[in-house]
């Protein structure tokens, strides 16, 4: 299947079949796709929390404006941004770079300094926006990877971040949920996926400068 065919197949599923579960093998494919997403400076200022517990998924419906996808989906992938972005964020990257690539000290020192200087220019609001932007690239990659193996998903911003943080025990880890991706398999009764996609015409979507 081409990527474009998969993206045409993909739809924001409102009604999942609660009896169908995504295998752990496929979950790992989706997580790997999210981890491979490019991020600004490679700093990856977010984590993905995987929720498969049925009771917890049911409880999270109340923190999701009563959207039933959260309970019916096989798993929830909760994308949570780091609330502390500072020199330690860069140090973590450098440590990992040394593990993966070996010591390339000169390059890493210069890189570390420039990234720390970049982070120091941002206030808390700017850091939030920056971290969130990175998260959405990973969200897109996970949705595309899911579509490729015909796993359904529904990107959802309709959640109360503070309630999710509380219910998932993320406060102590200084992680704030920003978007949740229920994944699973569509129910026969899902209506949205049977309808034609509504998108801008090419003319209204593209500006060509030659
Ligand atoms: C960032 C984002 C947040 C969204 N939030 C919700 C949501 O809370 N609930 C929901 O049912 N759909 C949500 N959607 C799905 C959109 O409504 C859907 O993608 C759009 O209508 C286009 O339909 P399609 O994805 O099936 O092509 C969200 C989509 C995105 C990208």
XYZ file of C-alpha atoms and ligand atoms in Angstrom:
241
model
C 0.000 0.000 0.000
C 1.262 3.489 -0.770
C 1.350 6.067 2.001
C -1.243 8.125 0.147
C -3.641 5.178 -0.037
C -3.196 4.618 3.687
C -3.889 8.274 4.422
C -7.064 8.096 2.344
C -8.123 5.022 4.330
C -7.364 6.738 7.658
C -10.200 8.483 9.392
C -10.729 9.991 12.845
C -12.715 7.058 14.231
C -15.542 7.939 16.584
C -16.756 4.380 17.156
C -14.205 1.673 17.886
C -14.980 -2.042 18.242
C -14.140 -2.602 21.933
C -13.682 -6.355 21.395
C -10.706 -5.900 19.038
C -7.280 -5.378 20.601
C -4.053 -4.144 19.009
C -1.177 -6.610 19.469
C 1.880 -5.640 21.519
C 3.971 -6.139 18.375
C 1.939 -3.487 16.548
C 2.021 -1.148 19.558
C 5.823 -1.332 19.383
C 5.724 -0.361 15.686
C 3.666 2.734 16.521
C 5.903 3.711 19.440
C 8.987 3.295 17.259
C 7.413 5.573 14.627
C 6.777 8.194 17.316
C 10.318 7.904 18.629
C 11.714 8.309 15.104
C 9.876 11.595 14.571
C 12.186 14.545 14.032
C 12.252 17.138 16.815
C 13.828 20.550 17.187
C 17.475 19.985 18.068
C 16.651 16.291 18.514
C 15.668 17.021 22.113
C 12.370 15.074 22.141
C 10.670 17.095 24.910
C 7.752 14.680 25.370
C 6.831 11.104 26.216
C 4.108 8.727 25.068
C 2.069 7.099 27.828
C 0.409 3.832 26.773
C -2.865 3.062 28.544
C -4.492 -0.335 28.042
C -6.277 -0.743 31.385
C -10.033 -0.881 30.697
C -11.096 0.666 34.025
C -8.712 3.577 33.585
C -9.831 4.140 29.988
C -13.444 4.263 31.200
C -12.554 6.786 33.902
C -10.731 8.965 31.377
C -13.958 9.461 29.393
C -15.028 12.018 32.019
C -11.767 13.900 31.420
C -12.348 13.753 27.652
C -15.622 15.655 27.341
C -17.505 12.328 27.424
C -15.962 11.103 24.171
C -16.552 7.348 24.096
C -13.557 6.584 21.830
C -11.388 6.767 24.939
C -13.144 3.795 26.544
C -13.827 1.773 23.392
C -10.364 1.959 21.823
C -7.901 -0.854 22.412
C -5.165 1.457 23.738
C -4.676 5.150 24.396
C -1.440 6.810 23.406
C -1.219 9.918 25.547
C 1.328 12.454 24.315
C 2.663 14.395 27.298
C 5.139 17.275 27.140
C 7.927 17.841 29.623
C 7.201 20.740 31.944
C 10.832 21.375 32.750
C 12.939 22.257 29.739
C 16.381 23.471 30.707
C 20.090 22.665 30.539
C 19.365 19.158 31.805
C 17.262 18.520 28.692
C 20.344 19.246 26.580
C 22.647 17.252 28.886
C 20.356 14.248 28.496
C 20.677 14.515 24.706
C 24.456 14.820 24.877
C 24.699 11.767 27.155
C 22.585 9.762 24.735
C 24.581 11.020 21.743
C 27.753 9.799 23.448
C 26.160 6.401 24.087
C 24.965 6.040 20.502
C 27.777 7.640 18.542
C 30.689 7.464 20.909
C 32.639 10.466 22.105
C 32.714 13.210 19.527
C 33.536 15.786 22.124
C 34.226 18.918 20.144
C 31.105 18.683 18.090
C 28.992 17.854 21.147
C 30.341 20.705 23.264
C 29.582 23.266 20.572
C 26.164 21.751 19.986
C 25.373 21.673 23.696
C 26.265 25.329 24.107
C 24.174 26.447 21.163
C 21.137 24.423 22.314
C 21.410 25.735 25.897
C 21.627 29.255 24.572
C 18.547 28.624 22.381
C 16.549 27.278 25.353
C 17.551 30.242 27.510
C 15.820 32.592 25.047
C 12.412 30.986 25.726
C 10.022 31.871 28.555
C 7.663 29.208 29.971
C 4.919 29.940 27.413
C 7.383 29.707 24.533
C 8.752 26.424 25.902
C 5.220 25.028 26.114
C 4.471 25.986 22.513
C 7.847 24.653 21.350
C 7.438 21.302 23.119
C 3.881 20.952 21.929
C 4.875 21.570 18.319
C 7.367 18.701 18.458
C 4.695 16.423 19.891
C 2.326 16.969 16.996
C 4.930 15.850 14.458
C 5.235 12.559 16.356
C 1.446 12.341 16.561
C 1.269 12.601 12.762
C 3.944 9.970 12.289
C 2.200 7.548 14.656
C -1.129 8.053 12.857
C 0.515 7.445 9.469
C 2.318 4.332 10.747
C -0.953 3.064 12.202
C -2.803 3.632 8.929
C -0.120 1.740 7.047
C -0.866 -1.397 9.089
C -4.594 -0.656 9.116
C -4.866 0.284 12.734
C -7.456 2.952 13.388
C -6.934 6.044 15.458
C -8.589 9.302 16.468
C -6.414 12.297 17.334
C -8.051 14.115 20.232
C -7.365 17.474 21.799
C -10.688 17.195 23.571
C -9.270 16.384 26.981
C -8.712 18.216 30.240
C -4.899 18.125 30.555
C -4.799 18.625 34.346
C -7.281 15.790 34.923
C -5.354 13.451 32.637
C -2.152 14.375 34.435
C -3.751 13.561 37.781
C -5.403 10.315 36.688
C -2.277 9.005 34.969
C -0.019 9.974 37.883
C 2.163 12.202 35.721
C 2.464 15.197 38.039
C 5.524 13.907 39.891
C 7.201 13.235 36.547
C 6.456 16.811 35.458
C 4.672 15.665 32.327
C 1.577 17.411 30.952
C -0.700 15.585 28.497
C -1.567 17.674 25.436
C -3.149 15.246 22.987
C -4.442 11.679 23.145
C -4.596 9.111 20.354
C -7.067 6.282 20.932
C -6.066 3.374 18.688
C -7.864 0.173 17.768
C -10.212 -1.085 15.087
C -13.265 0.682 13.715
C -16.727 -0.631 14.494
C -19.053 -1.475 11.606
C -21.255 1.220 13.106
C -18.703 4.034 12.681
C -20.312 6.569 10.372
C -17.520 9.132 9.940
C -15.160 6.688 8.180
C -17.799 5.860 5.572
C -18.255 9.485 4.566
C -16.313 11.368 1.929
C -13.375 13.357 3.322
C -13.845 17.102 3.481
C -10.671 18.863 2.424
C -9.780 22.131 0.737
C -9.533 22.044 -3.030
C -5.951 22.010 -4.297
C -6.535 25.547 -5.509
C -7.380 26.732 -2.019
C -4.687 24.680 -0.335
C -1.609 25.372 -2.446
C 0.158 28.585 -3.322
C 2.683 28.122 -6.055
C 5.464 30.633 -6.514
C 7.434 29.951 -9.694
C -5.170 18.069 16.850
C -6.482 17.404 16.585
C -7.435 17.362 17.588
C -8.650 16.684 17.384
N -9.525 16.548 18.418
C -10.599 15.731 18.257
C -11.425 15.391 19.357
O -11.220 15.816 20.492
N -12.478 14.555 19.134
C -12.746 14.017 17.901
O -13.693 13.253 17.762
N -11.966 14.328 16.835
C -10.904 15.147 16.983
N -10.083 15.417 15.913
C -10.387 14.795 14.607
C -10.805 15.807 13.536
O -12.098 16.263 13.801
C -10.699 15.117 12.182
O -9.360 14.769 11.964
C -11.173 16.005 11.044
O -12.539 16.242 11.157
C -10.897 15.398 9.686
O -11.452 14.102 9.585
P -10.541 12.839 9.208
O -9.386 12.861 10.151
O -11.430 11.656 9.446
O -10.116 12.973 7.808
C -8.905 16.107 16.110
C -7.947 16.188 15.108
C -6.741 16.791 15.339
C -5.700 16.774 14.251
